[in-house]
Coordinates of C-alpha atoms in Angstrom, one line a residue:
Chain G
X1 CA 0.0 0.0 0.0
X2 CA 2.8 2.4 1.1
X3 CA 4.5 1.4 -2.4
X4 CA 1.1 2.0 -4.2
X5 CA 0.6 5.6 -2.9
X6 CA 4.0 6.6 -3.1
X7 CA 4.1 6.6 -6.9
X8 CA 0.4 7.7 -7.0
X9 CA 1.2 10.4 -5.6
X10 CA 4.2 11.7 -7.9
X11 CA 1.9 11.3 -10.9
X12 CA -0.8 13.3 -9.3
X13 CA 1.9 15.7 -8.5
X14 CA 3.2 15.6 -12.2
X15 CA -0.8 16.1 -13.5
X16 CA -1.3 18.3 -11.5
X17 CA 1.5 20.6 -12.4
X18 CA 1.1 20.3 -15.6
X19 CA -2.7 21.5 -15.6
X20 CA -1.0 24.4 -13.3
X21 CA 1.0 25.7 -16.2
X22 CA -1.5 25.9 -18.1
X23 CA -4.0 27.7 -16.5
X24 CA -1.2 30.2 -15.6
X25 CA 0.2 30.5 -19.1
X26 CA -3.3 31.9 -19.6
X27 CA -2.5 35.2 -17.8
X28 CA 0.7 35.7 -19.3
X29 CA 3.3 35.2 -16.4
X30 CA 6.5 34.7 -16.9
X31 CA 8.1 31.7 -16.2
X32 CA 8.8 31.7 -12.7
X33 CA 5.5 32.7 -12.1
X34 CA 5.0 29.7 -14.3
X35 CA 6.6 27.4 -12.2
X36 CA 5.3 28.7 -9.0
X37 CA 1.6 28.5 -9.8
X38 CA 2.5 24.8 -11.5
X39 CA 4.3 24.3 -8.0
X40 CA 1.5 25.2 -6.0
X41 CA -1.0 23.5 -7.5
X42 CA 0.6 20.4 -7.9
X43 CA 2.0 20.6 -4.0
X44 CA -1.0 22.7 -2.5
X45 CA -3.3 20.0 -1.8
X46 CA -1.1 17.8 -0.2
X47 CA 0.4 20.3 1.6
X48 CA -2.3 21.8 3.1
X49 CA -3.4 18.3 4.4
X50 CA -0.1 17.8 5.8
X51 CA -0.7 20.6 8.0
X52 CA -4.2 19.9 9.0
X53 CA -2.9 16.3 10.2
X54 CA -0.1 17.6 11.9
X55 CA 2.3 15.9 9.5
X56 CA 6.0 16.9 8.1
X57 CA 4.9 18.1 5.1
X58 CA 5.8 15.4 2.4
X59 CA 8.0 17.2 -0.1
X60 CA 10.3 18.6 2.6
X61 CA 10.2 15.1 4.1
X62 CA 10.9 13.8 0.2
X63 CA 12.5 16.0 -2.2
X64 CA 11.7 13.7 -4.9
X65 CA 7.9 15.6 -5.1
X66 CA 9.3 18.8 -5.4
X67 CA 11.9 17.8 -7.9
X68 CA 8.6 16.2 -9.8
X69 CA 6.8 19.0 -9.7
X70 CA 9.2 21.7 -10.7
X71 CA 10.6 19.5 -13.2
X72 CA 6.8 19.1 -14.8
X73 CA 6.4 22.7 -14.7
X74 CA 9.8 23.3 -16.8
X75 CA 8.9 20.6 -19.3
X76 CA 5.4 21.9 -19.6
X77 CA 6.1 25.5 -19.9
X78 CA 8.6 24.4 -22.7
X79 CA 6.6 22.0 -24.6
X80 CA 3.2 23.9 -25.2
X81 CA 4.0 27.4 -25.3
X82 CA 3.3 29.5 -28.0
X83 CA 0.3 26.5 -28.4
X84 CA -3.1 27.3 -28.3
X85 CA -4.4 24.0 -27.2
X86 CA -8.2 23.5 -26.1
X87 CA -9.2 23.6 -23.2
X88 CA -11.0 19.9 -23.1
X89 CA -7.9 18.3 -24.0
X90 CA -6.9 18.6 -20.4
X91 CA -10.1 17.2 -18.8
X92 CA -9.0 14.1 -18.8
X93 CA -5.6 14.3 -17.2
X94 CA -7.4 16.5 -14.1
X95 CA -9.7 13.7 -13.8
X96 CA -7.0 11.6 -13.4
X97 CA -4.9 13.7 -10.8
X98 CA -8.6 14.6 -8.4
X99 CA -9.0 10.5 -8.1
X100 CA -5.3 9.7 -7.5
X101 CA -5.0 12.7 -5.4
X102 CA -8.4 12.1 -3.4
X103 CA -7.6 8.4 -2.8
X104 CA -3.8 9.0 -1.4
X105 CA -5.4 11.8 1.3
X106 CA -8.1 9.6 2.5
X107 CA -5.8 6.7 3.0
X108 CA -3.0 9.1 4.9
X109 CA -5.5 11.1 6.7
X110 CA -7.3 7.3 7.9
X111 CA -3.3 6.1 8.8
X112 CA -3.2 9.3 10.9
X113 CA -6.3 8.3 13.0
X114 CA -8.3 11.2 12.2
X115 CA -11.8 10.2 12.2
X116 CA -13.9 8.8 8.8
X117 CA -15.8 12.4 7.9
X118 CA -12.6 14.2 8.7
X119 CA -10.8 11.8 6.9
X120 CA -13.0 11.9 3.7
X121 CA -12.8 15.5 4.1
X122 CA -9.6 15.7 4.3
X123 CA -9.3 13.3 0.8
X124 CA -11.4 16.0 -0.7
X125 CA -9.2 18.9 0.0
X126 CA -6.1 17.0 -0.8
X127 CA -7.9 16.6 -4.1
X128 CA -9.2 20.0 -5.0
X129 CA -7.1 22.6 -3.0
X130 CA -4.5 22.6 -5.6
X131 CA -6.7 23.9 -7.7
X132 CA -8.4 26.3 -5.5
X133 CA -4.8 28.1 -4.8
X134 CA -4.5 27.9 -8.6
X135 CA -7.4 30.1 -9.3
X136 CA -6.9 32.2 -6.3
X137 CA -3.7 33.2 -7.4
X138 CA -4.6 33.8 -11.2
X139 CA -7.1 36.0 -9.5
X140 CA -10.0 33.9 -10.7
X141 CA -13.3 32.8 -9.0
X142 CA -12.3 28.8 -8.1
X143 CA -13.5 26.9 -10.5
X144 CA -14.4 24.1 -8.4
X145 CA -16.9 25.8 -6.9
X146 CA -18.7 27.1 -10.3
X147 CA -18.1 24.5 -12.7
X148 CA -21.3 22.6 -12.5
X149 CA -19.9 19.2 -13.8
X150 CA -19.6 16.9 -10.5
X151 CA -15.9 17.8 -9.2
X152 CA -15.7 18.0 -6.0
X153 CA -18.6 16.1 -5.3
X154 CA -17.4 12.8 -7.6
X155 CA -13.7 13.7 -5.2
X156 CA -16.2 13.1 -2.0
X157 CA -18.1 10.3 -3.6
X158 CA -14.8 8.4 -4.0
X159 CA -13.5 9.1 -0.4
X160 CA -16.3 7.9 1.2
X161 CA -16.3 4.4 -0.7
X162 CA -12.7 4.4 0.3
X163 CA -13.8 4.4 3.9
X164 CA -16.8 2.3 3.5
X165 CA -14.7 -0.3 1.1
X166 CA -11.7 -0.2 4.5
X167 CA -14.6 -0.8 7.0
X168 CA -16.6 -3.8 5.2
X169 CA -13.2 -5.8 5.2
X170 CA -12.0 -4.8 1.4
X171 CA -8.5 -5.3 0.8
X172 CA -7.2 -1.5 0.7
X173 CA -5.3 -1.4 -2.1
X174 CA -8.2 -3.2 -4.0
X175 CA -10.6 -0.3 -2.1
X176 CA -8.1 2.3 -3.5
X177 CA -8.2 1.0 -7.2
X178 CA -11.8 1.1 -6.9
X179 CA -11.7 4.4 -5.1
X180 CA -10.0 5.8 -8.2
X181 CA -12.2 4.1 -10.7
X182 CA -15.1 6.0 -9.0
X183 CA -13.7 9.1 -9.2
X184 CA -12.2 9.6 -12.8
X185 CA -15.7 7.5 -13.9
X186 CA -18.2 9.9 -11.9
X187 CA -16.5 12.9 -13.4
X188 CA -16.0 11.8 -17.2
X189 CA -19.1 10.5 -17.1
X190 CA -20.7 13.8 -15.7
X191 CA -18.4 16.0 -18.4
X192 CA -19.8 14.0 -21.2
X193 CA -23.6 14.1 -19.9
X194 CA -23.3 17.7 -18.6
X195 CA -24.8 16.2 -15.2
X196 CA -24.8 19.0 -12.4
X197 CA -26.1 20.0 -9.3
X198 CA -29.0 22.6 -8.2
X199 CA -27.7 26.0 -8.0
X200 CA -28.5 28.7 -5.3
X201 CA -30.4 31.1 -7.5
X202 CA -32.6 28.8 -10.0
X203 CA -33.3 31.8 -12.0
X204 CA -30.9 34.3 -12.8
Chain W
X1 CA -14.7 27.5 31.4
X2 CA -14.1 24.2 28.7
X3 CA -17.8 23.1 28.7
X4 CA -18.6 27.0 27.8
X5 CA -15.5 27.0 24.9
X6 CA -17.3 24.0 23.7
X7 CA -21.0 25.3 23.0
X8 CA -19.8 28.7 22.5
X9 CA -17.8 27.3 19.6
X10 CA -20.4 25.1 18.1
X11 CA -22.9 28.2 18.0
X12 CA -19.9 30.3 16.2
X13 CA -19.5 27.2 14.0
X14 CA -23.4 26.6 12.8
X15 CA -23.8 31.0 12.6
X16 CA -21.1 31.5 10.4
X17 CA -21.7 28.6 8.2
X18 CA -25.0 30.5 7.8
X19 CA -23.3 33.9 6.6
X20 CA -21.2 31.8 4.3
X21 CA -23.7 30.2 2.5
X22 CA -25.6 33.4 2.0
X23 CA -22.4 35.1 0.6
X24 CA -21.9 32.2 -1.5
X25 CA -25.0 32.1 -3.1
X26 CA -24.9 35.5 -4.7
X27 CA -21.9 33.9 -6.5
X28 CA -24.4 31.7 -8.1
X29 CA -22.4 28.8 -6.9
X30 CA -23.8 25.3 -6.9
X31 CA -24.6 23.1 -3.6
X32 CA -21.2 21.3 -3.0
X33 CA -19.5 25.2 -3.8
X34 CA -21.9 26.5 -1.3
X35 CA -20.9 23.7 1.1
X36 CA -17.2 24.7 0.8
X37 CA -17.6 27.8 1.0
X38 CA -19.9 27.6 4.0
X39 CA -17.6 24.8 5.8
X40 CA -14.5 27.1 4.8
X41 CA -16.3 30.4 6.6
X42 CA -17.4 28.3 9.8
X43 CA -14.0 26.7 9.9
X44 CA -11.2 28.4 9.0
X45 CA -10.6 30.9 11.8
X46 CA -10.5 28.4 14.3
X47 CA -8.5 26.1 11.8
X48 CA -5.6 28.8 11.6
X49 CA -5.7 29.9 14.8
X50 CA -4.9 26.1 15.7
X51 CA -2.4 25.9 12.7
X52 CA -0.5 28.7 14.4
X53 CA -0.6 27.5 17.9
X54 CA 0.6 23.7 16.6
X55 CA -2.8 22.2 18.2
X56 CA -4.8 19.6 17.1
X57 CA -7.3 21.1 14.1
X58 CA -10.2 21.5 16.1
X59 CA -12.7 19.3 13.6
X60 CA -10.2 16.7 13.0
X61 CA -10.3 16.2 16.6
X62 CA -14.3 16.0 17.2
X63 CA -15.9 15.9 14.4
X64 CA -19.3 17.1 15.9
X65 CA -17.8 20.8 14.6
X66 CA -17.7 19.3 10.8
X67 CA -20.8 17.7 11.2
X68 CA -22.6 21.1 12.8
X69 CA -21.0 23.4 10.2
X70 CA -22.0 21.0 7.2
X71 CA -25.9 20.5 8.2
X72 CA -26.1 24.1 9.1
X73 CA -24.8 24.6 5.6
X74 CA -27.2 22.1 3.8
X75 CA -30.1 23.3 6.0
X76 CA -29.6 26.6 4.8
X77 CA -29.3 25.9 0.8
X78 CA -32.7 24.1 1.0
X79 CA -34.0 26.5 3.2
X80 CA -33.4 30.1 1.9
X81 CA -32.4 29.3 -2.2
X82 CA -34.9 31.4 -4.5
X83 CA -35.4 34.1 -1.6
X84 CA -34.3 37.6 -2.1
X85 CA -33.4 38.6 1.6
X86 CA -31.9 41.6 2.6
X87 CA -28.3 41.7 3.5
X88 CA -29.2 43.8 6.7
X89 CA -31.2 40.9 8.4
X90 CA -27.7 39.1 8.6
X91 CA -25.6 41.6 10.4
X92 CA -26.9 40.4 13.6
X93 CA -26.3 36.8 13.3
X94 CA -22.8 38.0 12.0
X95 CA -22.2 40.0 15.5
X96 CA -22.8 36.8 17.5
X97 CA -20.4 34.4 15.6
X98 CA -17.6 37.6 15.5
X99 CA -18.1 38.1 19.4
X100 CA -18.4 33.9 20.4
X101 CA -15.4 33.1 18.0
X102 CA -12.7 36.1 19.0
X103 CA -13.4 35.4 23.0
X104 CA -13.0 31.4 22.0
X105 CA -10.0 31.8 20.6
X106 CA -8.2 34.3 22.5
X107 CA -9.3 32.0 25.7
X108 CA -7.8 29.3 24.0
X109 CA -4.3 31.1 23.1
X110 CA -4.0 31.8 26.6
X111 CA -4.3 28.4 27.8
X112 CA -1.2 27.4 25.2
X113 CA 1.2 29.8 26.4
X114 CA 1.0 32.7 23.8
X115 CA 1.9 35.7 24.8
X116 CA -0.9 38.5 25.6
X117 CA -0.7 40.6 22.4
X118 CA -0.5 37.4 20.4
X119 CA -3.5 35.8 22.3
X120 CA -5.2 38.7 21.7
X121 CA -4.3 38.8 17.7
X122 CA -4.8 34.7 18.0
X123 CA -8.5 35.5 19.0
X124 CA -8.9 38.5 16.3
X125 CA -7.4 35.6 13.5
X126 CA -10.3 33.6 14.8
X127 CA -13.4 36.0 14.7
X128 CA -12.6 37.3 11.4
X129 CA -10.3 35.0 9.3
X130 CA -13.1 32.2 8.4
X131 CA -15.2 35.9 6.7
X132 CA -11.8 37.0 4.7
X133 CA -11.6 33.3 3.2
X134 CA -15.5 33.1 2.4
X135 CA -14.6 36.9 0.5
X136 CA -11.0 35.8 -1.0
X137 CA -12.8 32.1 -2.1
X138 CA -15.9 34.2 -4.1
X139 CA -13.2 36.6 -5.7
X140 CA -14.0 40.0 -3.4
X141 CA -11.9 42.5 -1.6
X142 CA -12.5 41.1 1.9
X143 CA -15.3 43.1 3.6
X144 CA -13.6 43.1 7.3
X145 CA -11.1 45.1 5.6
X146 CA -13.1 47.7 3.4
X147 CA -16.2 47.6 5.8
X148 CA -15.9 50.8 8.0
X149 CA -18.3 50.2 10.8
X150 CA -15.4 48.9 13.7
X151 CA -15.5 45.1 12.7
X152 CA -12.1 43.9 13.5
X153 CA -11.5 46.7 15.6
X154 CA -14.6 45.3 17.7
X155 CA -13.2 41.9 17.7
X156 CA -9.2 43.0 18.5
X157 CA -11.2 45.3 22.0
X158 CA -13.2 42.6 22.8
X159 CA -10.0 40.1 23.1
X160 CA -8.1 43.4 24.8
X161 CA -10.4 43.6 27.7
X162 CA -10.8 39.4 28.0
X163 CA -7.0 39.5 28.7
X164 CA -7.0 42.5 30.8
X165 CA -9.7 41.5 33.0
X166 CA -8.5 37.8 33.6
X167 CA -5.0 39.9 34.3
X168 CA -7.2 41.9 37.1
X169 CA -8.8 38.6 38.9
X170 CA -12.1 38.4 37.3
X171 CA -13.3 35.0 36.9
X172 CA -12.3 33.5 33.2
X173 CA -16.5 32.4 32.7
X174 CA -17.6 36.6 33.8
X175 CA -14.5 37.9 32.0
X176 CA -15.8 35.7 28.6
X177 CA -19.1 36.6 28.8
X178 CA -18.1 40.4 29.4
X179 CA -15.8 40.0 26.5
X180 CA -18.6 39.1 24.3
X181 CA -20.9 41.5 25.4
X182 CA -18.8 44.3 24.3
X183 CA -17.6 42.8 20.9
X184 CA -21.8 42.4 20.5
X185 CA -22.5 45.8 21.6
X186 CA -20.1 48.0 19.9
X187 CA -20.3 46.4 16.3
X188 CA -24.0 47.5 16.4
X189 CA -23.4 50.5 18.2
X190 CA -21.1 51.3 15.2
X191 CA -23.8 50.0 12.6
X192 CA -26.4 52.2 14.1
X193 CA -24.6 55.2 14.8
X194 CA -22.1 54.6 11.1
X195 CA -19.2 54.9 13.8
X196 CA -16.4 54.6 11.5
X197 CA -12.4 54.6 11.7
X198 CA -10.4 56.8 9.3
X199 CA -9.3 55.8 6.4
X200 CA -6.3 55.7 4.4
X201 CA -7.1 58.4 1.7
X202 CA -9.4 60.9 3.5
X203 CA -10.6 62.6 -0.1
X204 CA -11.3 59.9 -2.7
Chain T
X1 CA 24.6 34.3 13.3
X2 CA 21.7 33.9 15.6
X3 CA 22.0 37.4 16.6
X4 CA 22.6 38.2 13.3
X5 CA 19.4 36.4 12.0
X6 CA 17.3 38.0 14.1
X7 CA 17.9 41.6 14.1
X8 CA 17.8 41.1 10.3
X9 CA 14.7 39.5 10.9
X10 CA 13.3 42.2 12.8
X11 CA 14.5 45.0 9.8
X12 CA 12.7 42.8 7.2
X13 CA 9.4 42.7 8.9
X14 CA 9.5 46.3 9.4
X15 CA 10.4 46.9 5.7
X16 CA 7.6 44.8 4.8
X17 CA 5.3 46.2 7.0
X18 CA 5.7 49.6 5.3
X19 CA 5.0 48.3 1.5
X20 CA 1.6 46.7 3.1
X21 CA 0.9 49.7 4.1
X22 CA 1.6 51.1 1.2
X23 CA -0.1 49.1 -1.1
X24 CA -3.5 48.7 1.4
X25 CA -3.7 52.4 1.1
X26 CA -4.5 51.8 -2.7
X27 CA -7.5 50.5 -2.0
X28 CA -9.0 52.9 0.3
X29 CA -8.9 50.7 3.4
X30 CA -9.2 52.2 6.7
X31 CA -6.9 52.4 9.4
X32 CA -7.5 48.9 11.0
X33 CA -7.7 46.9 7.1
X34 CA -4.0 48.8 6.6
X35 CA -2.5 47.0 10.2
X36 CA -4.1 44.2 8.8
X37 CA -2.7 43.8 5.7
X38 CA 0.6 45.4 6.8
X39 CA 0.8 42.5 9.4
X40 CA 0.3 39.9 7.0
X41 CA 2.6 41.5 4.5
X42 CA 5.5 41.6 7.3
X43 CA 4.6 38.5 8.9
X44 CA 3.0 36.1 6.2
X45 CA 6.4 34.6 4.7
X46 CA 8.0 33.7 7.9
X47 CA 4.6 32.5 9.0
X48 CA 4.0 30.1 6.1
X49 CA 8.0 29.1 6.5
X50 CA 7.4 28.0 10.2
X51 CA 4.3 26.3 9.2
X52 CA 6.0 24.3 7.0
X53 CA 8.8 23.2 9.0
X54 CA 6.4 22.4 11.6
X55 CA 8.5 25.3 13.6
X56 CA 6.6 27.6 16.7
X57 CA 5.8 30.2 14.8
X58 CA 8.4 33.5 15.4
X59 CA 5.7 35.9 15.9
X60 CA 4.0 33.6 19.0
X61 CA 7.4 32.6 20.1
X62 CA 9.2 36.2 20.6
X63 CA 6.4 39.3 20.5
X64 CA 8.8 41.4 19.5
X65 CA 8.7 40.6 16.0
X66 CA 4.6 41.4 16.1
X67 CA 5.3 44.6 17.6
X68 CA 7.5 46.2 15.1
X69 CA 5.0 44.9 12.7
X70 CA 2.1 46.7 14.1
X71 CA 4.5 49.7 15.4
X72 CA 5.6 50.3 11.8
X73 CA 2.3 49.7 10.2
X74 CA 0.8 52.2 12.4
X75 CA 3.6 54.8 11.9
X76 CA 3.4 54.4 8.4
X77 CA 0.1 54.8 8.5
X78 CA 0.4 58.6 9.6
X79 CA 3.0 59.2 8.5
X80 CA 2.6 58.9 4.7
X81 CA -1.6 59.2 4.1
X82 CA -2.6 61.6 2.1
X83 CA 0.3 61.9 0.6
X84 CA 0.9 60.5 -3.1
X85 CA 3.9 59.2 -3.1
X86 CA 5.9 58.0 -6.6
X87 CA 5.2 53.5 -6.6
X88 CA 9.0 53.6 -7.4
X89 CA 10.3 55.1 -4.1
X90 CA 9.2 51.9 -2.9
X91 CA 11.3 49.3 -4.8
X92 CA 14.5 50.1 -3.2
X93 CA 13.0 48.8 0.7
X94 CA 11.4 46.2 -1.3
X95 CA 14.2 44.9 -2.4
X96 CA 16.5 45.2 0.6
X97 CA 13.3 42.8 2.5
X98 CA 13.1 40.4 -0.1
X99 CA 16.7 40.1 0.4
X100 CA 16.8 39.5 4.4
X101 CA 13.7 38.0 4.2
X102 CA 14.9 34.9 1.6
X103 CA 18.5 34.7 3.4
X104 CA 17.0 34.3 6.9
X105 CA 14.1 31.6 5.6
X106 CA 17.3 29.8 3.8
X107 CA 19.3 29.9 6.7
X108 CA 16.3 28.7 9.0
X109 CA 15.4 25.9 6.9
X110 CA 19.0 24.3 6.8
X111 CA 19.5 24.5 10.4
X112 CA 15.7 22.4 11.2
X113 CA 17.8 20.1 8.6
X114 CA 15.2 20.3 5.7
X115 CA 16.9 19.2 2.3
X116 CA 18.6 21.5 0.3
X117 CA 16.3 22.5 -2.3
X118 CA 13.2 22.2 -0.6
X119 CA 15.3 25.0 1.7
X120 CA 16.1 26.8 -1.0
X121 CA 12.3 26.8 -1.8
X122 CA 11.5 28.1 1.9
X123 CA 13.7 31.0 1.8
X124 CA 11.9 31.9 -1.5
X125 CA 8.6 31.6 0.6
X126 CA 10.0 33.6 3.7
X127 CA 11.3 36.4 0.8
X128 CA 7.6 36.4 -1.4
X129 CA 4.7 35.4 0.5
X130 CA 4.0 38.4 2.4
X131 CA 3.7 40.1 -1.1
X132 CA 1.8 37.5 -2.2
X133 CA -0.9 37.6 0.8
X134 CA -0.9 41.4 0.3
X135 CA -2.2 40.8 -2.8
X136 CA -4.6 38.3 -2.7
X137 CA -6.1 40.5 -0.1
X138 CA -6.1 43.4 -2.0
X139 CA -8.0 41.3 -4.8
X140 CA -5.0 41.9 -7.2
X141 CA -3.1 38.7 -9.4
X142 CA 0.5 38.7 -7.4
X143 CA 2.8 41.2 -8.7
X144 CA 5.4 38.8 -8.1
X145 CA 4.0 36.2 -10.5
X146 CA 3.7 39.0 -13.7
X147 CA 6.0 41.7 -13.0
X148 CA 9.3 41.1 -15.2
X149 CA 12.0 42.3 -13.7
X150 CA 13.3 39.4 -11.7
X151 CA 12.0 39.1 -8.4
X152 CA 11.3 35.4 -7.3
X153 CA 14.0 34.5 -9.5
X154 CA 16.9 36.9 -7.8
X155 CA 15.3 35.6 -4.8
X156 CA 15.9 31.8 -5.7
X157 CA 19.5 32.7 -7.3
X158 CA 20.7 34.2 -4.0
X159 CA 18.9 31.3 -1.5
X160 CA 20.5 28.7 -3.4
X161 CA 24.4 30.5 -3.5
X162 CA 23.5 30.3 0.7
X163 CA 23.1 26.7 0.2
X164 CA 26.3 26.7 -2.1
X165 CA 28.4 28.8 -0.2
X166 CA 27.7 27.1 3.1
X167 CA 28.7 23.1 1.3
X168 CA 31.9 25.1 0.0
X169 CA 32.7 25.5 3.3
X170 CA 32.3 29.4 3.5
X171 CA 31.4 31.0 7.4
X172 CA 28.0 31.0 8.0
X173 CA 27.7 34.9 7.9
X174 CA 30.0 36.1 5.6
X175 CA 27.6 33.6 3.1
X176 CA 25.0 35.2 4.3
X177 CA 25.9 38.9 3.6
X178 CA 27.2 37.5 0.0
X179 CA 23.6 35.9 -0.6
X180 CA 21.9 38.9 0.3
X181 CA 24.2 41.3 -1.9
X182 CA 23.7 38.8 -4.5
X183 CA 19.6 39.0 -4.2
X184 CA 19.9 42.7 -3.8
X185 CA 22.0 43.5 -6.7
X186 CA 20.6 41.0 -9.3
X187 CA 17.1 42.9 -8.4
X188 CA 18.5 46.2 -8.4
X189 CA 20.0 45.7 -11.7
X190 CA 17.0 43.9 -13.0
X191 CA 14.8 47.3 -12.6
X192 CA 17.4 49.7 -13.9
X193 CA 18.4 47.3 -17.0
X194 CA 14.8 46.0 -17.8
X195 CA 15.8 42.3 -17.8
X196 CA 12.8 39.6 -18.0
X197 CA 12.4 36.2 -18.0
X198 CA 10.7 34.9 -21.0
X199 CA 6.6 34.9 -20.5
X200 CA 4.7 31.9 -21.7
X201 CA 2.6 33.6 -24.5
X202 CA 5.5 35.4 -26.6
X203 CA 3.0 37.2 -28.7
X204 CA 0.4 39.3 -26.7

């Protein structure tokens, strides 16, 4: 399991700072700014649950995360500038980061004892606060809270099979592949049916 | 004293969740943005006030704070989505939570060891910081900031006089309850009366 | 170089106290959103830094450092409103904080033993939060990640000579003075020479 999550979490990392990049590229930084947004949203997340828990934060603990993640951000800034690529081409890699991200907090915050609504919560934030600090820093509303298309709610979805897989005796790395299946499947499946959910105002 | 920090908190938790989903839904945001948002407004003052003094997160440690801020949240969706109310009707709900969370939390910094002025900062962090991440999360200048009728200013007074009077011998439960009364009392004072502090730029 | 580190500590907090100041007054806040800001400006980096490391943060540990934040936030505050005072005045303090600010992070980091590029990373967090936080609160995109003239990146150049200097075997504070010449200079030079990194869109 420890294997498992370990190189789960540097490819969420590496997704993640590469949908980082490009969302930054968008307001025309330059290429530290780049790599600082990329940085932050690929390390945010995690981060941010690290503290919560009380943990050493994991890429001070392991440098290898950070060297994934500014690495990424190099290679990506690099690669696609100058591009105009759509926008939809990168759905499917940020599906891909939420679940693996979502699945690796739930577990840690569940090995740290904290308790199975916390934990789930905490798998959430792991998931989407990368992306949150993305926005907030581009100067954008989060997206994650406007974008209508089951996001954070497939990420809470997921973590709470996670725990309910754990507690009815499911291996847990067979609980964390399904996990992930459930995430990346709620959302892709939501994108491509436009499935959302109610809105404050109705009318507008 | 801990059985009053306790109830005192939950109240502050469930009434700010309530400003935060009311805030949120002018953004138009959907229910799991409106839940964030709420959770984030109920939570995050006492969430960095703990980060700072190295506790425990309080809602990692009893959950019955996560639950209370996420029903309140849900209850009020359901409950007010498609009215029009007026922002005025809130400012009183908005006093308690201000007044319960700032004496919380300064009582709480002085139990770990921080210094007076810190405690007293500590207790300010937690009355108004959970407001400035509701208004930084939807994309606005944060109101505490802008708003000119003695908000933090209240809050930072109320904490002031909790540690001064504990300093003089009054009992910590009198010397809370004064505290609030105070932070209560002069915000509306300073809505009614438009009591305001000057400002940076006096012509504009 | 513990003496050292923390009167240079104390001058950066002032320093950045006075360009929160600065900046808050842009907005029209009044006099309690100004120490607000100003605090976070001063304070945010080192804050974020001890976070990290999992450190007692220096402002709860040693009041000292809050008090010259508020003291020079105050002072600033009546001393300079009203006036309009030229945005380039400015860059010269700027730069001397980001300097002390990224050297002491750097030098803090290595001594609680975290590796050396994540501690090169830290002292780039110590030298640009606080501007960052500024401006998030202000509702602005972070200068830091747009404007041109190299500011993260002088930052990053000088943190990592620290790490250099010290592994070459260089005393502790004479790397330290070279590290912050280096960071001041390279900045300094960046403004007077226009130099910029290359943005991700070349064409605009």
């Amino acid at each position: 399991m420890d294997n498992l999550l370990y190189w789960v979490g540097l490819a969420a990392v590496a997704v993640n700072a590469l949908t980082g990049v490009l969302d930054a590229g968008r307001k025309n930084m330059d290429i530290i700014g780049v790599v600082m947004v990329g940085g932050a949203t690929a390390l945010g997340g995690g981060t941010v649950r690290d503290i919560l828990l009380d943990r050493t934060v994991f890429w001070i603990n392991d440098q290898t995360y950070l060297v994934a993640a500014l690495a990424t951000t190099v290679a990506t800034f690099f690669a696609v500038r100058g591009l105009r690529l759509p926008a939809r081409l990168f759905l499917i890699p940020d599906a891909v980061g939420l679940a693996l991200f979502t699945v690796v907090g739930t577990q840690i915050a569940l090995e740290w004892q904290a308790p199975w609504l916390a934990a789930s919560l905490l798998g959430v934030i792991t998931g989407v606060v990368g992306g949150v600090l993305r926005d907030v820093l581009c100067n954008d509303v989060p997206l994650v809270f406007v974008r209508s298309e089951l996001y954070a709610s497939a990420a809470w979805a997921g973590a709470l099979s996670l725990v309910g897989l754990q507690r009815l005796g499911v291996p847990p790395v067979l609980a964390a592949w399904c996990a992930m299946a459930l995430i990346f499947a709620v959302r892709l499946l939501a994108i491509v049916f436009r499935i959302t959910l109610p809105t404050y105002a109705e009318r507008k």
